Structure formats: structure tokens, C-alpha cells
Backbone as numpy.savetxt, mean C-alpha at the origin, in Angstrom:
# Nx Ny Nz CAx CAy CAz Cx Cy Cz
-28.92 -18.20 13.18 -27.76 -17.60 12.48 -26.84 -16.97 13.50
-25.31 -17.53 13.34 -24.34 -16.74 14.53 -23.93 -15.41 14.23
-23.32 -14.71 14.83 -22.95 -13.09 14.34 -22.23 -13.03 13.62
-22.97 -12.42 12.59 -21.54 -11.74 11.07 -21.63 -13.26 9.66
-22.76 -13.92 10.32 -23.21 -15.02 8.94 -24.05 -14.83 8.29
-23.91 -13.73 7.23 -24.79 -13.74 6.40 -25.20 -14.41 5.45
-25.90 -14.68 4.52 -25.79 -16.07 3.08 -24.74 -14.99 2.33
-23.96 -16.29 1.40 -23.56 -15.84 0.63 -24.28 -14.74 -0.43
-23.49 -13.73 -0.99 -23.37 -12.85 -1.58 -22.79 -12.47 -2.41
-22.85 -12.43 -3.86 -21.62 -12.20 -4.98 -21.98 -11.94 -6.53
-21.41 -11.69 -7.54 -21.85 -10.70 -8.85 -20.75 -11.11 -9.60
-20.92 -11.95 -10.71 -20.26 -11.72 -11.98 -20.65 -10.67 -12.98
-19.45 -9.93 -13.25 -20.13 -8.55 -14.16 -19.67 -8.76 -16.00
-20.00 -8.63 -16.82 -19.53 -8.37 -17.58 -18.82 -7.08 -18.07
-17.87 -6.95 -18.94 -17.09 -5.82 -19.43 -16.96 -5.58 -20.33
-17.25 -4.85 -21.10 -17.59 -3.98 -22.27 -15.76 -3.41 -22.47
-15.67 -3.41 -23.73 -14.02 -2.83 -24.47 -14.19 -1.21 -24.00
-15.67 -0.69 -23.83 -15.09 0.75 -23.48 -14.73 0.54 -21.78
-15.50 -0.02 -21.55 -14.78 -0.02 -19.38 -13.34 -0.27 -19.35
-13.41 -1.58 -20.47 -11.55 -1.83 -20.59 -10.69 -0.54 -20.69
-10.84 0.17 -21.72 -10.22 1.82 -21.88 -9.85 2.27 -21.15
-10.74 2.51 -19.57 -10.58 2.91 -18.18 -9.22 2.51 -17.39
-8.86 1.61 -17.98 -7.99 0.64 -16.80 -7.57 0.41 -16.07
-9.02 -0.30 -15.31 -9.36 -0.95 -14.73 -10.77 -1.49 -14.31
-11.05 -2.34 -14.70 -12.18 -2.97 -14.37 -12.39 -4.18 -13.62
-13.36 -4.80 -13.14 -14.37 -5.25 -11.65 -14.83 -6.79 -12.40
-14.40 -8.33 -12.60 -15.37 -8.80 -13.11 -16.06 -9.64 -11.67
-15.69 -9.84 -10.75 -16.57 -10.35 -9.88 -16.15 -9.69 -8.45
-17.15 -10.03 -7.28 -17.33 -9.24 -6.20 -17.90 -10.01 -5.08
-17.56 -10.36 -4.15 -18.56 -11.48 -3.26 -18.07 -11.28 -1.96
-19.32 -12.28 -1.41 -18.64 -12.29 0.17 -19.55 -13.96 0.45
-18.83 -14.59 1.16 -19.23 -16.20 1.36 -18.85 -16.35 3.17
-19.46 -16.50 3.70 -19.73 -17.18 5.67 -19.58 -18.58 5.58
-18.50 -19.39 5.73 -18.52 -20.70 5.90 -18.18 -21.39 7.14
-19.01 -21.87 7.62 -19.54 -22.30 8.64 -18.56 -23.47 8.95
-18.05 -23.84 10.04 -17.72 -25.05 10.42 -18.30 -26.32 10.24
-17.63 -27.07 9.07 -17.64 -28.35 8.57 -18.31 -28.22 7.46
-18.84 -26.63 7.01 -19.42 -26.59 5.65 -18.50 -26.89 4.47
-19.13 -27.73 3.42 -18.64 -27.55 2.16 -17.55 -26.58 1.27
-16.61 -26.50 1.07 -15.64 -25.22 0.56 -15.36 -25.64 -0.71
-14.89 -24.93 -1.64 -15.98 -23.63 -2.09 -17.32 -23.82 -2.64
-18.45 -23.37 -2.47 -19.74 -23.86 -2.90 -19.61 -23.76 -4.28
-20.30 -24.75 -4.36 -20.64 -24.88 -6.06 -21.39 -23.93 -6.91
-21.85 -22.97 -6.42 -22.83 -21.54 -7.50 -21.94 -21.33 -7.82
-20.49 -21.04 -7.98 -19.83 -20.15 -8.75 -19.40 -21.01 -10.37
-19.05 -20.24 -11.19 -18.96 -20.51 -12.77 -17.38 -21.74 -12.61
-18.00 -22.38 -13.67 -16.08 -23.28 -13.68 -15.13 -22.67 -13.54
-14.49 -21.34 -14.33 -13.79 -20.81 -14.17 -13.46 -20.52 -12.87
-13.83 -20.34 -11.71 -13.93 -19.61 -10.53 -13.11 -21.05 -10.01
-14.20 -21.98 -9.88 -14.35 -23.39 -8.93 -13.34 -23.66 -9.03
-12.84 -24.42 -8.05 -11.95 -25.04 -7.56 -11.96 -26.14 -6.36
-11.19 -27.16 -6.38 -11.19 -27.47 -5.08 -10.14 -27.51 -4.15
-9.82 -27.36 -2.90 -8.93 -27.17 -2.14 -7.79 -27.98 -2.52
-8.13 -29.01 -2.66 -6.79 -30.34 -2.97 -5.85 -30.37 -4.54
-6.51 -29.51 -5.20 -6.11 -29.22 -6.64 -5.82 -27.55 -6.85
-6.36 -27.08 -6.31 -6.05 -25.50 -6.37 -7.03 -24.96 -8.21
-5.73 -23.73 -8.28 -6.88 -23.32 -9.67 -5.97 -22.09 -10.01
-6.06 -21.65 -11.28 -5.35 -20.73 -12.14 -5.90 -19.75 -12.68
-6.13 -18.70 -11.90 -7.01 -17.33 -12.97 -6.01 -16.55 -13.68
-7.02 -15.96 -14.08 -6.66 -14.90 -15.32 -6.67 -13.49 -15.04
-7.09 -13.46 -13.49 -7.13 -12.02 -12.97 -6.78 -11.91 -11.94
-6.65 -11.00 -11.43 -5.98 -10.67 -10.00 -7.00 -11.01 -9.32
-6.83 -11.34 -8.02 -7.96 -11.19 -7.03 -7.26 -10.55 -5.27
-8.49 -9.92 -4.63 -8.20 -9.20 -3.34 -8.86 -10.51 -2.20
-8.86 -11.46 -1.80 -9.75 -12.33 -0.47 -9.40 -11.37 0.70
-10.43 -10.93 1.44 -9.82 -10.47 3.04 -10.82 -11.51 3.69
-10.17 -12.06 4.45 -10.63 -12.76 5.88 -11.29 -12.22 6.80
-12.40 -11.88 7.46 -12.77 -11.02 8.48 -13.06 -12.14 9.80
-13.07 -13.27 9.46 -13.15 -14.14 10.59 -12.81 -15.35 10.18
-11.94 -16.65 11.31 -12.43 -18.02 11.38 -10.55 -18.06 11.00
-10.31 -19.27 10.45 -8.78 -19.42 10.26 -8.77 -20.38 8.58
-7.78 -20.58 8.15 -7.64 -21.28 6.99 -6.15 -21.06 6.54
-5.55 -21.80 5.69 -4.58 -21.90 5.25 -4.59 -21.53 3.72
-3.47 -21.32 2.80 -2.90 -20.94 1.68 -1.96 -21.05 1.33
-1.76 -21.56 -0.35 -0.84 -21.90 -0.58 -0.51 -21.16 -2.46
0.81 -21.09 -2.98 0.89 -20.65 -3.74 1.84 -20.78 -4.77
2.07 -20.30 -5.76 3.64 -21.16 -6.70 4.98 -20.19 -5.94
4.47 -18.96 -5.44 5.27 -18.03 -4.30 5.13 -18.53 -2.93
4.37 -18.80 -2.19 4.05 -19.43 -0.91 3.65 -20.39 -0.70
4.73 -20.72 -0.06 4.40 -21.66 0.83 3.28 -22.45 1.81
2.97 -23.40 2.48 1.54 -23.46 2.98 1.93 -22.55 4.19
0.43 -21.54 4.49 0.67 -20.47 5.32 -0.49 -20.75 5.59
-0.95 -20.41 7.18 -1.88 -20.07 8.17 -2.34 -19.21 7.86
-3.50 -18.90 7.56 -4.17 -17.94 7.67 -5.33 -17.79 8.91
-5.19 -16.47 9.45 -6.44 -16.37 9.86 -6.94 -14.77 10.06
-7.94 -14.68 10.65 -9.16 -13.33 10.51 -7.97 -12.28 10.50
-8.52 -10.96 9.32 -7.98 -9.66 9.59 -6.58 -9.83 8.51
-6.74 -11.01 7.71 -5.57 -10.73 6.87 -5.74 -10.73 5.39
-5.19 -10.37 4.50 -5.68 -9.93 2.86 -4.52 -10.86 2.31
-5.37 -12.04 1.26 -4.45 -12.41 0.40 -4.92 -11.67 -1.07
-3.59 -11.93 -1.89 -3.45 -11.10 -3.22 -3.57 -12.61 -3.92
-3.89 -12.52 -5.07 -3.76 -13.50 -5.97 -3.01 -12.98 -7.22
-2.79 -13.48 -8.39 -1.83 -13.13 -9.19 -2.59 -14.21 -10.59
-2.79 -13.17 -11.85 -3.19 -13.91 -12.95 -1.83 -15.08 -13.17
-2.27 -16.32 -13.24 -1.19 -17.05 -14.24 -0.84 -17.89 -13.36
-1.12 -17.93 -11.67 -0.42 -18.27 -10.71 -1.17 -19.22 -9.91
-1.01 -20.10 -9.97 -0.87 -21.45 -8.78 -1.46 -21.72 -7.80
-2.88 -21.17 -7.19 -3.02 -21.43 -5.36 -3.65 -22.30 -5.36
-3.91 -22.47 -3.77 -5.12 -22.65 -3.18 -5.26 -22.45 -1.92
-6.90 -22.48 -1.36 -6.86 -22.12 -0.06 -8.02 -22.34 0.02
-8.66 -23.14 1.40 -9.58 -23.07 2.10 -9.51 -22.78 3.68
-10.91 -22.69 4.24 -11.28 -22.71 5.67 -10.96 -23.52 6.74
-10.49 -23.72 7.70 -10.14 -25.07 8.49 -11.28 -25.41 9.35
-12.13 -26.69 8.67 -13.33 -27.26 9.03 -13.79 -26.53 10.59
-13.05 -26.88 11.34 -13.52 -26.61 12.97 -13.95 -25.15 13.03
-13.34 -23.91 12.12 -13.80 -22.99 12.55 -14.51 -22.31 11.14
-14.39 -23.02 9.78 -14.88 -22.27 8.92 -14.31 -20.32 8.65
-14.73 -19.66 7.92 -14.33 -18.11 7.59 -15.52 -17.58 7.19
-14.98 -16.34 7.47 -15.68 -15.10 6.38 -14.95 -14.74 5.12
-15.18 -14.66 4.42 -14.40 -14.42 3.00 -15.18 -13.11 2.32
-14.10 -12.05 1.81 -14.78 -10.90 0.88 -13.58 -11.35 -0.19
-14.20 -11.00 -0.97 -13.16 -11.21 -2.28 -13.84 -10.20 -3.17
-12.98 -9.48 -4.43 -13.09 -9.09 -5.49 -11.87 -9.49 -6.81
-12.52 -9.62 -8.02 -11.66 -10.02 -8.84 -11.48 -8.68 -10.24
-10.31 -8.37 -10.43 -9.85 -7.08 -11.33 -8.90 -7.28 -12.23
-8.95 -6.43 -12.96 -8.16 -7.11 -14.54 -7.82 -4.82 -15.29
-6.49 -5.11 -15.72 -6.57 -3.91 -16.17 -4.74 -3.39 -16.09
-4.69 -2.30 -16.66 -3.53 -1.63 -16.63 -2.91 -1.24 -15.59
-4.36 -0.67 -15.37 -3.59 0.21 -14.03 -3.30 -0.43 -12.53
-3.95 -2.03 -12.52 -3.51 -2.66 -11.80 -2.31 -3.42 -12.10
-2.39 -3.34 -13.48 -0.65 -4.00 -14.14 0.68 -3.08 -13.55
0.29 -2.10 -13.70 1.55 -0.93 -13.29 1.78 -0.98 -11.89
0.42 -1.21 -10.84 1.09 -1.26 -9.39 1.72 -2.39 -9.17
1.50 -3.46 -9.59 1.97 -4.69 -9.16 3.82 -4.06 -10.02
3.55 -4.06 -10.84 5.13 -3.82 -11.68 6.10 -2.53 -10.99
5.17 -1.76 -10.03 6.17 -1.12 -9.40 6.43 -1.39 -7.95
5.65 -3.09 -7.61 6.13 -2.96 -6.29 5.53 -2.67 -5.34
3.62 -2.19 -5.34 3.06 -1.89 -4.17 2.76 -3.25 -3.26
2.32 -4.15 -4.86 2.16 -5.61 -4.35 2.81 -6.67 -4.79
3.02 -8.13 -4.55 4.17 -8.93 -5.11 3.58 -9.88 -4.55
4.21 -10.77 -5.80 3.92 -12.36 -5.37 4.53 -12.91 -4.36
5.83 -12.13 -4.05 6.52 -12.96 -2.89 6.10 -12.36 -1.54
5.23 -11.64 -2.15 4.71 -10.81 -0.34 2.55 -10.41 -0.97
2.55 -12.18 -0.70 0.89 -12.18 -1.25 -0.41 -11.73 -0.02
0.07 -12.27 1.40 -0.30 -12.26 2.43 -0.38 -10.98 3.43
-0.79 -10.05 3.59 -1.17 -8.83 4.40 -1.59 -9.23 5.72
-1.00 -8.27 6.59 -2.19 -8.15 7.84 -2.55 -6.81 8.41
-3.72 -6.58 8.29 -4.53 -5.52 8.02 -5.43 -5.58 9.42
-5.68 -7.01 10.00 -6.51 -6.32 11.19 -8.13 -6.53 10.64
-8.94 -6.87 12.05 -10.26 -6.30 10.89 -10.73 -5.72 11.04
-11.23 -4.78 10.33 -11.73 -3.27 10.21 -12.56 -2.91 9.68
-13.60 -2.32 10.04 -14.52 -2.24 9.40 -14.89 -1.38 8.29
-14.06 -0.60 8.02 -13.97 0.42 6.57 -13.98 -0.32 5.49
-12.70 -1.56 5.97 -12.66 -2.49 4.92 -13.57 -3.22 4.55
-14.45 -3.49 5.67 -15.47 -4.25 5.12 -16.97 -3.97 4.74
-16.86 -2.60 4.80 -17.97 -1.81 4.06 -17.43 -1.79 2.90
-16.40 -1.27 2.62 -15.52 -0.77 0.78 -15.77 -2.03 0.08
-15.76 -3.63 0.86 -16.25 -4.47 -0.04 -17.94 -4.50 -0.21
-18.54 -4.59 1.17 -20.23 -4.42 0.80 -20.63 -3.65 0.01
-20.16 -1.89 -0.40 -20.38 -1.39 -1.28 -19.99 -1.90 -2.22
-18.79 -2.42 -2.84 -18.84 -2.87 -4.36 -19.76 -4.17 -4.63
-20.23 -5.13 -3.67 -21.36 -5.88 -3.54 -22.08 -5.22 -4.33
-22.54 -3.97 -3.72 -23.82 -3.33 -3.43 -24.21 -2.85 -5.01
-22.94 -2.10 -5.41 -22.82 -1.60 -7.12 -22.95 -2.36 -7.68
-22.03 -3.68 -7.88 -22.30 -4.75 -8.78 -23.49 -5.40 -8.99
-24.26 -5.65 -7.98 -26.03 -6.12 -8.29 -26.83 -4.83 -8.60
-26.18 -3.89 -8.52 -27.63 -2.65 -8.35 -26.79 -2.64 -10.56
-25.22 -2.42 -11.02 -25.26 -2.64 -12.22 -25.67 -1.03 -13.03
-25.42 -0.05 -12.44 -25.88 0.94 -13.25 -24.99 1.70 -14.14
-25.61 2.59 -14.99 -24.57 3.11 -16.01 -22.92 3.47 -15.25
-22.18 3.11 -15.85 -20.73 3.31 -15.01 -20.53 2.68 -14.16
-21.39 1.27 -13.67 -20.91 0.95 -12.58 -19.52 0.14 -12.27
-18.70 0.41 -13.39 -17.16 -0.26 -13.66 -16.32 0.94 -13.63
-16.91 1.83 -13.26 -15.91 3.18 -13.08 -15.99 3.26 -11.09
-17.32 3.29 -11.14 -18.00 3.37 -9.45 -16.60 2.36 -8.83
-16.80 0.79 -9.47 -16.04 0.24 -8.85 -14.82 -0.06 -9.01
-14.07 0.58 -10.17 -13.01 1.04 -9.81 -12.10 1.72 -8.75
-13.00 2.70 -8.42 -12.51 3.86 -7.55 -12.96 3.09 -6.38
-13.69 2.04 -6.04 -13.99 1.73 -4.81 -12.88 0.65 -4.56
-12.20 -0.14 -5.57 -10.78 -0.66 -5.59 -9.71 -0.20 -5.54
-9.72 0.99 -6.06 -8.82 1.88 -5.44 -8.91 2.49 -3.87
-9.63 2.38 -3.47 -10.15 2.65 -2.13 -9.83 1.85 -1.15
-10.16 0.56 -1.70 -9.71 -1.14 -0.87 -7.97 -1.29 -0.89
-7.88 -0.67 -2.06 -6.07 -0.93 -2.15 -5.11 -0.09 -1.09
-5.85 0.79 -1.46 -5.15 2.26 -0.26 -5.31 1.99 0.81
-6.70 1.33 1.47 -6.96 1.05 2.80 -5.96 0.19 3.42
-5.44 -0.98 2.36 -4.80 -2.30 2.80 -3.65 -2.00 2.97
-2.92 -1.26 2.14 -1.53 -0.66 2.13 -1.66 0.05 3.29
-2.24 0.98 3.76 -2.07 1.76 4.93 -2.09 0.82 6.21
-2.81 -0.06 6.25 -3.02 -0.63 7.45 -2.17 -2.05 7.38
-1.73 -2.00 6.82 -0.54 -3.10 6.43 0.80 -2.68 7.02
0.86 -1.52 6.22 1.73 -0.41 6.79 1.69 -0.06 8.28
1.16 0.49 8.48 0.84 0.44 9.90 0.95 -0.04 11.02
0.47 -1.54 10.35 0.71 -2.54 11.63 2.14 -3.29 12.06
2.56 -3.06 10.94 3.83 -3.42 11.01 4.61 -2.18 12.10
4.12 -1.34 12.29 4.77 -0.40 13.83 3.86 -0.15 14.70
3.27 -1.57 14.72 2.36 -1.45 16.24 3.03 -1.36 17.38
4.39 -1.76 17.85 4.82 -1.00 18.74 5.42 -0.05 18.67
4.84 0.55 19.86 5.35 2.45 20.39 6.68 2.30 20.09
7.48 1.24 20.90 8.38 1.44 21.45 9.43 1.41 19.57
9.32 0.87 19.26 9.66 1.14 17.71 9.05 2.47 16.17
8.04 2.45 16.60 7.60 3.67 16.11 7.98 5.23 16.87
8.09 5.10 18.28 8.70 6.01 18.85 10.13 6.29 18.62
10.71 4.98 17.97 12.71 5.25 17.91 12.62 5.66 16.34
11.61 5.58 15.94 11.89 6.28 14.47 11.55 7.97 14.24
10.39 8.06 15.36 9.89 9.54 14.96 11.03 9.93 15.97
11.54 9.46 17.35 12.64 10.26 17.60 13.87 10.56 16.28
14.12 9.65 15.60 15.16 9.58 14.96 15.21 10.97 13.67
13.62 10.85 13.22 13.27 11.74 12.84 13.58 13.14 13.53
12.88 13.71 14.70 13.01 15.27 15.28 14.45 15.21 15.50
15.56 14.27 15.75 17.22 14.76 15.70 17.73 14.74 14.45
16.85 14.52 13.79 17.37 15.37 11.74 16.93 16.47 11.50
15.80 16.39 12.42 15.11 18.48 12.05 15.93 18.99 12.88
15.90 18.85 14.37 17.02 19.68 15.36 18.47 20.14 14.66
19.17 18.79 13.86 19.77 19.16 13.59 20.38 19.46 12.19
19.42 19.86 11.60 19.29 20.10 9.57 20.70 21.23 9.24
21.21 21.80 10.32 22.75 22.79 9.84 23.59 22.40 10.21
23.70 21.19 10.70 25.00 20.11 10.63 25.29 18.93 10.12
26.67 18.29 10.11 26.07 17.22 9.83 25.76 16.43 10.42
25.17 14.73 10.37 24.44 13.89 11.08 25.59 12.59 10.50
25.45 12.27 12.05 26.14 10.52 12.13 24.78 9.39 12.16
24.40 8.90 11.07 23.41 7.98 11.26 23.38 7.05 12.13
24.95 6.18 11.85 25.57 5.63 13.11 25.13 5.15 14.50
25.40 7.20 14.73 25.38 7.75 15.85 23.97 7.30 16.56
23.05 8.11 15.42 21.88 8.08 15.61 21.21 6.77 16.16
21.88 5.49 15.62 20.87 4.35 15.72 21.37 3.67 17.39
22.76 4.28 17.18 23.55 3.63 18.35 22.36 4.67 20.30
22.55 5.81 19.68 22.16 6.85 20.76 20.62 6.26 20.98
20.21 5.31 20.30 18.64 5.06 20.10 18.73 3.54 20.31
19.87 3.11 20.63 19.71 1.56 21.08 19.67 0.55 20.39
19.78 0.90 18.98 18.99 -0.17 17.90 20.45 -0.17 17.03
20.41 -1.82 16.16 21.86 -1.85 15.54 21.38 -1.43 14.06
22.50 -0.57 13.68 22.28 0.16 12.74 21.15 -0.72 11.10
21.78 -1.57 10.83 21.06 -2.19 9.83 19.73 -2.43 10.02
19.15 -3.02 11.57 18.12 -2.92 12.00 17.48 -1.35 12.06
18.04 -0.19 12.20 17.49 0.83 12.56 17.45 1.42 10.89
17.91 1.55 9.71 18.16 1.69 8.56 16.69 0.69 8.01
16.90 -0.16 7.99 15.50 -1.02 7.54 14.41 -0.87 7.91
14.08 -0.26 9.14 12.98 0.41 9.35 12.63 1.28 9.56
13.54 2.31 9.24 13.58 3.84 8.75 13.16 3.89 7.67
13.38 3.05 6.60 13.10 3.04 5.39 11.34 2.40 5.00
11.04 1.29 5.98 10.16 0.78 5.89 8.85 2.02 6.42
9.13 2.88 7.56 8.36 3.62 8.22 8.27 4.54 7.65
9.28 5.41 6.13 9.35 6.84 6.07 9.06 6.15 4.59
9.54 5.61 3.81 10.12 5.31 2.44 11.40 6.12 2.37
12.20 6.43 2.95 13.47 6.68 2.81 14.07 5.88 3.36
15.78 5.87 3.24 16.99 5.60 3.78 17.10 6.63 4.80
17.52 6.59 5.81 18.11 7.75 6.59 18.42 9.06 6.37
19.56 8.73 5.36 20.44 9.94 4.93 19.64 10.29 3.67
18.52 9.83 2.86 17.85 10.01 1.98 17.18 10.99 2.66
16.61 10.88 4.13 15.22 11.45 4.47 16.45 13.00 5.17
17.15 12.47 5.62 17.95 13.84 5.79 17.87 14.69 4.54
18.85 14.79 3.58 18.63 15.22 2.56 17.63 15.76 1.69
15.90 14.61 2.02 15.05 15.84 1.78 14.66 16.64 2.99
15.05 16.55 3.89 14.49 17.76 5.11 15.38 19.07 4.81
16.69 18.89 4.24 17.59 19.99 3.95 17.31 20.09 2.37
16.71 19.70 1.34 16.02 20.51 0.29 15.14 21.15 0.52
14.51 20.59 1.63 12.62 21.40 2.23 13.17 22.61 2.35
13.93 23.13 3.22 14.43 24.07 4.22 15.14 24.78 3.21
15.96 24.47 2.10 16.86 24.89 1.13 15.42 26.01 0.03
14.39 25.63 -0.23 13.26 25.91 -0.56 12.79 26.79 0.08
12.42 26.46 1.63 11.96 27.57 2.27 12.58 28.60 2.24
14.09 28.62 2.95 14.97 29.69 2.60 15.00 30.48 1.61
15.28 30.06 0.21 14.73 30.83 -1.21 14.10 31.72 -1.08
12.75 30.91 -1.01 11.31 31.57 -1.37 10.94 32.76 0.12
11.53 32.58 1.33 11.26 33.12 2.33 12.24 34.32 3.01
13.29 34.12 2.13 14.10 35.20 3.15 15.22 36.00 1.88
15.92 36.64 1.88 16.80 37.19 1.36 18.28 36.27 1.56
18.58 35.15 1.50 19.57 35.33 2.29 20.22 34.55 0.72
21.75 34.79 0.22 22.32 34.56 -0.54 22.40 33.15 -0.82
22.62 32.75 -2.01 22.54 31.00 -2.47 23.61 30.72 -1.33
24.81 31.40 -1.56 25.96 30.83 -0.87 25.85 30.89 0.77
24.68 31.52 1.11 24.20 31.74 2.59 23.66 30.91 2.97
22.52 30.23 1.96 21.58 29.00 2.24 22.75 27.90 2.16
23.62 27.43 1.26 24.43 27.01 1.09 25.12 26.27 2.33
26.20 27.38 3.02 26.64 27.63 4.17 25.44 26.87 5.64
24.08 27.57 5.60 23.52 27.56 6.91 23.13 25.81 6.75
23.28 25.38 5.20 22.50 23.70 5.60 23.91 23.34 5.64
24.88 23.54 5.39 26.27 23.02 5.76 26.66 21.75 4.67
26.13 22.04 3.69 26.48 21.46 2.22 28.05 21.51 2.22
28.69 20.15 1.38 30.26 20.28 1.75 30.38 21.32 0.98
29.83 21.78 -0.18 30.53 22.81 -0.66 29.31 23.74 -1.47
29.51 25.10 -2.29 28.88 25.72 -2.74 28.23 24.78 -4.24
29.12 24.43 -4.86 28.84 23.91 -5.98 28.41 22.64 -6.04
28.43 21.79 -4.62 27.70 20.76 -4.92 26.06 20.86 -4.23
26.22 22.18 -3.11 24.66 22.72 -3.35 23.92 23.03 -5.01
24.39 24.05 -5.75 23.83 23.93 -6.85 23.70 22.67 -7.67
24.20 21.92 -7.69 24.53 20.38 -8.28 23.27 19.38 -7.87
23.51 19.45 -6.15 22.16 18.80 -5.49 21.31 19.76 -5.95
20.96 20.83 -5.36 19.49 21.35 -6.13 18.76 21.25 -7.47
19.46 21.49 -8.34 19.42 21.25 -9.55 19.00 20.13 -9.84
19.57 18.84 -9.22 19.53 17.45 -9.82 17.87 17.37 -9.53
17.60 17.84 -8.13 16.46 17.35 -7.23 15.41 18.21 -7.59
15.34 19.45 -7.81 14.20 20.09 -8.24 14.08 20.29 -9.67
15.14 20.30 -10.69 14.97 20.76 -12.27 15.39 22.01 -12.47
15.11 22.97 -11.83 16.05 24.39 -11.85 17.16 24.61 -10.96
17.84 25.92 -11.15 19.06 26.02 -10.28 18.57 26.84 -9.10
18.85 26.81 -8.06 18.45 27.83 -6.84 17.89 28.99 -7.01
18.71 29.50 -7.70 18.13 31.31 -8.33 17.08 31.59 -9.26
16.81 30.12 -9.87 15.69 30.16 -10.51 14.39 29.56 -9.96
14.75 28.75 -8.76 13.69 28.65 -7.97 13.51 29.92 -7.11
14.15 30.69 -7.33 13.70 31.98 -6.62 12.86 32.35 -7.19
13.23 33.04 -8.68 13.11 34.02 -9.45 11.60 33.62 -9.58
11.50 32.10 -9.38 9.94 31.92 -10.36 8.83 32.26 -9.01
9.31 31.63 -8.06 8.33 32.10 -6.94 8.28 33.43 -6.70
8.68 34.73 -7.03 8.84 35.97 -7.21 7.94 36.27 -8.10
8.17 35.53 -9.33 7.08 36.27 -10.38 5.61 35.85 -10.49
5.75 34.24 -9.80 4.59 34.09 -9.40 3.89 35.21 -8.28
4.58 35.28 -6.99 4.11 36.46 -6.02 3.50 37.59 -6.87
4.40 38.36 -7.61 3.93 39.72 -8.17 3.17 39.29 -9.51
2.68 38.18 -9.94 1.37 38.12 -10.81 0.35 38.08 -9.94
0.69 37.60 -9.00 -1.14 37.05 -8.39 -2.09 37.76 -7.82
């Protein structure tokens, strides 16, 4: 046996209408080592599952595959035929079109889990994940590939709740992938460094105003390029992430010092008094003086 080939490994679960309630639930969980020039996909799995590479196949549930070794390709009613290889996460999509196998010469590692539920309905509908962006690269890591051995591990062991257990351990896999997805996408310094600079000359300078412009130009980078991955690195726009560093500070001020609305006003250099109250208001739900007042009465209850 070569390193990291274990036999296949995997769990169809059933689901009960109360796990459904939860939403989100686990119906299968696996991990498959396919060997160069082995067979793809083995035949133990249920019809529903099976497939063959040359025909593809249509579920009814989402599914997570991460690659931890070997290379293979994928394809989709969103993608195109794409290369795959080790350290990258495809998404699948109920209703939707793929296929994908191993490329004979080097075979894969495959973890997969398959999930069905609300609360995976709502992330996909707001955008964490998408059909037109099915393919991740995550790197391989080994957190990730414990978070799948443990839901392995739950799904055969099967104990009371174990569709809650593995919920939260999908939530776990999701967060991991997003972060390191995230991430890798500013593997270089030299780009992650022009953003956190870009960043400390919005704190330096939070009582004036700021030329974004300026900013991307003084930093070498052309603005649209430097805007797109300001946004990609922070989840803001520029002048978005300005704006909350001067609510932060608009807050602190309040709650920290004496100094008049029209003082705080003045020191963040708001064009005017009334469109400070206007912005505050919009952004927190109360007006300035009442974000005072309440952190005051909170102080003298506690």
C-alpha cells in the first residue's frame, strides 16, 4: 500500500423529518484512493450515486469532493472541462449536470460529503457559493482532512444526533474552505502587503479626507485593479471600508470622551453636521446622542 491509500470508506445515512427541522442534514460521507488505472467510480455505491465518467449524473443534493491527491478533470452545465488537481474543492449543485473522474496515470484521493437542507439553501442564495465559481483552491491541509474523517467517523459510529454532530462538522468544512480559499487567493506578500498598507493610510488618516485614486496610484497598482481587491481582501469597497473606520472612531468618540456631536462631527471631517447625523443614524439605528445616552445608562446600571 503507497502513502495516504487507504480502502475506500463511506456511509449512506438515513433522515428522519425531525433532523430535516434542523436544516441541515448529512445523507452520505466518504473517502475513495484511486489508484492509477483503477476502475472510476467503483461500483458499491447505490444507483442514485453511480455514474460514469462519459455520461455524468444529476443529484438531488449538494455535494463537497476535496481532492487531497493525484489530478482529474471536471465538468459541469456551469463549467467547463477543468483540470483538476490535489488541494482543490469542487461544489456540486442539486439539479445540475457533471462529471468528473481521475486521470488514469495518476488516479486521486477523493473526500466527499453529500447535504440537503435550508440552511445550505440560504448560503448558496446569498453568494458564499455558486455555480459559476464551483471549483476552490484550498491547498491540502490537513484540518480539512480530519473535518472529513470525523464525519466518516460519526456517520458509521450513527449515534443519537448524529445529523446534528454532522451538521456542525459541515459547517466546520464550509468555514475551513472559504477561509483558505480566501486566503490563497493573497498568497502573495507583495499584494497582500499593498492592501494592509492601503489599509494603515485610512487609519493614519480617518480626519481627512482620502483620495482612493491617490491611494492606488501612491501604491503602484491601477485603480480598478486595486478596488477589486480591496474588496475581495476586506469585503469592502475602499471608500466603504473608510467609512466604517470613521463610524468605528465616530462610536468610540461618543462612548469615550465628552466631546460634542458637532466636535466628533468636525474631527472625522464629515462634509457637514447634518449629514453626520444622517450617516449615523442610517448605519447604526439611533441618532449620535442616543448612542450616547444608552451607553451611559448602560455604564451606571452595571
Amino acid at each position: 500500500m503507497r502513502y495516504n491509500d487507504f480502502g475506500i470508506d463511506f456511509k449512506y445515512l438515513l433522515v428522519n423529518e425531525r433532523d430535516k427541522k434542523f436544516g441541515l442534514t448529512v445523507s452520505t460521507v466518504g473517502f475513495q484512493p484511486i489508484t492509477p488505472n483503477m476502475v472510476y467510480p467503483s461500483t458499491d455505491h447505490p444507483k442514485s450515486y453511480y455514474f460514469t465518467p462519459n455520461s455524468g449524473r444529476v443529484l438531488s443534493e449538494y455535494q463537497i469532493v476535496y481532492i487531497s491527491k493525484g489530478k482529474g478533470v471536471f465538468s459541469s452545465d456551469a463549467t467547463k472541462k477543468t483540470n483538476i488537481a490535489k488541494g482543490q474543492v469542487i461544489f456540486l449543485f442539486p439539479g445540475q449536470w457533471h462529471t468528473y473522474c481521475p486521470l488514469k496515470e495518476t488516479g486521486w484521493n477523493e473526500y466527499y460529503i453529500g447535504l440537503e437542507g435550508k440552511i445550505i439553501d440560504d448560503i448558496v442564495e446569498n453568494g458564499f457559493i455558486s455555480p459559476e465559481n464551483q471549483i476552490l483552491n484550498v491547498g491540502v491541509n490537513e484540518d480539512l482532512v480530519n473535518l472529513f474523517s470525523t464525519a466518516i467517523k460519526v456517520a458509521k459510529e450513527d449515534k443519537t444526533a448524529a445529523q446534528q454532530n454532522l451538521a456542525g462538522i459541515v459547517f466546520n468544512i464550509l468555514g475551513t474552505i472559504l477561509s483558505l480559499a480566501q486566503n490563497r487567493n493573497f498568497e502573495s506578500k507583495e499584494s497582500a502587503q499593498k492592501i494592509e498598507r492601503a489599509k494603515v493610510i485610512m487609519i493614519e488618516n480617518i480626519h481627512k479626507d482620502i483620495d482612493i485614486q491617490g491611494i492606488a496610484t501612491n501604491l503602484g497598482i491601477s485603480y480598478s485593479l486595486f478596488r477589486k481587491s480591496f474588496k475581495e481582501y476586506t469585503g469592502y469597497a475602499p471608500s466603504q471600508y473608510f467609512q466604517e473606520l470613521k463610524l468605528r472612531k465616530a462610536k468610540e468618540l461618543l462612548a469615550e470622551t465628552n466631546y460634542s456631536i458637532k466636535e466628533i462631527s468636525y474631527e472625522l471631517n464629515f462634509s457637514s453636521y447634518e449629514y453626520f447625523l444622517s450617516f449615523f443614524k442610517k448605519r447604526v439605528g439611533v441618532t449620535p446622542m442616543e448612542y450616547r445616552n444608552a451607553g451611559r445608562v448602560k455604564y451606571n446600571n452595571s
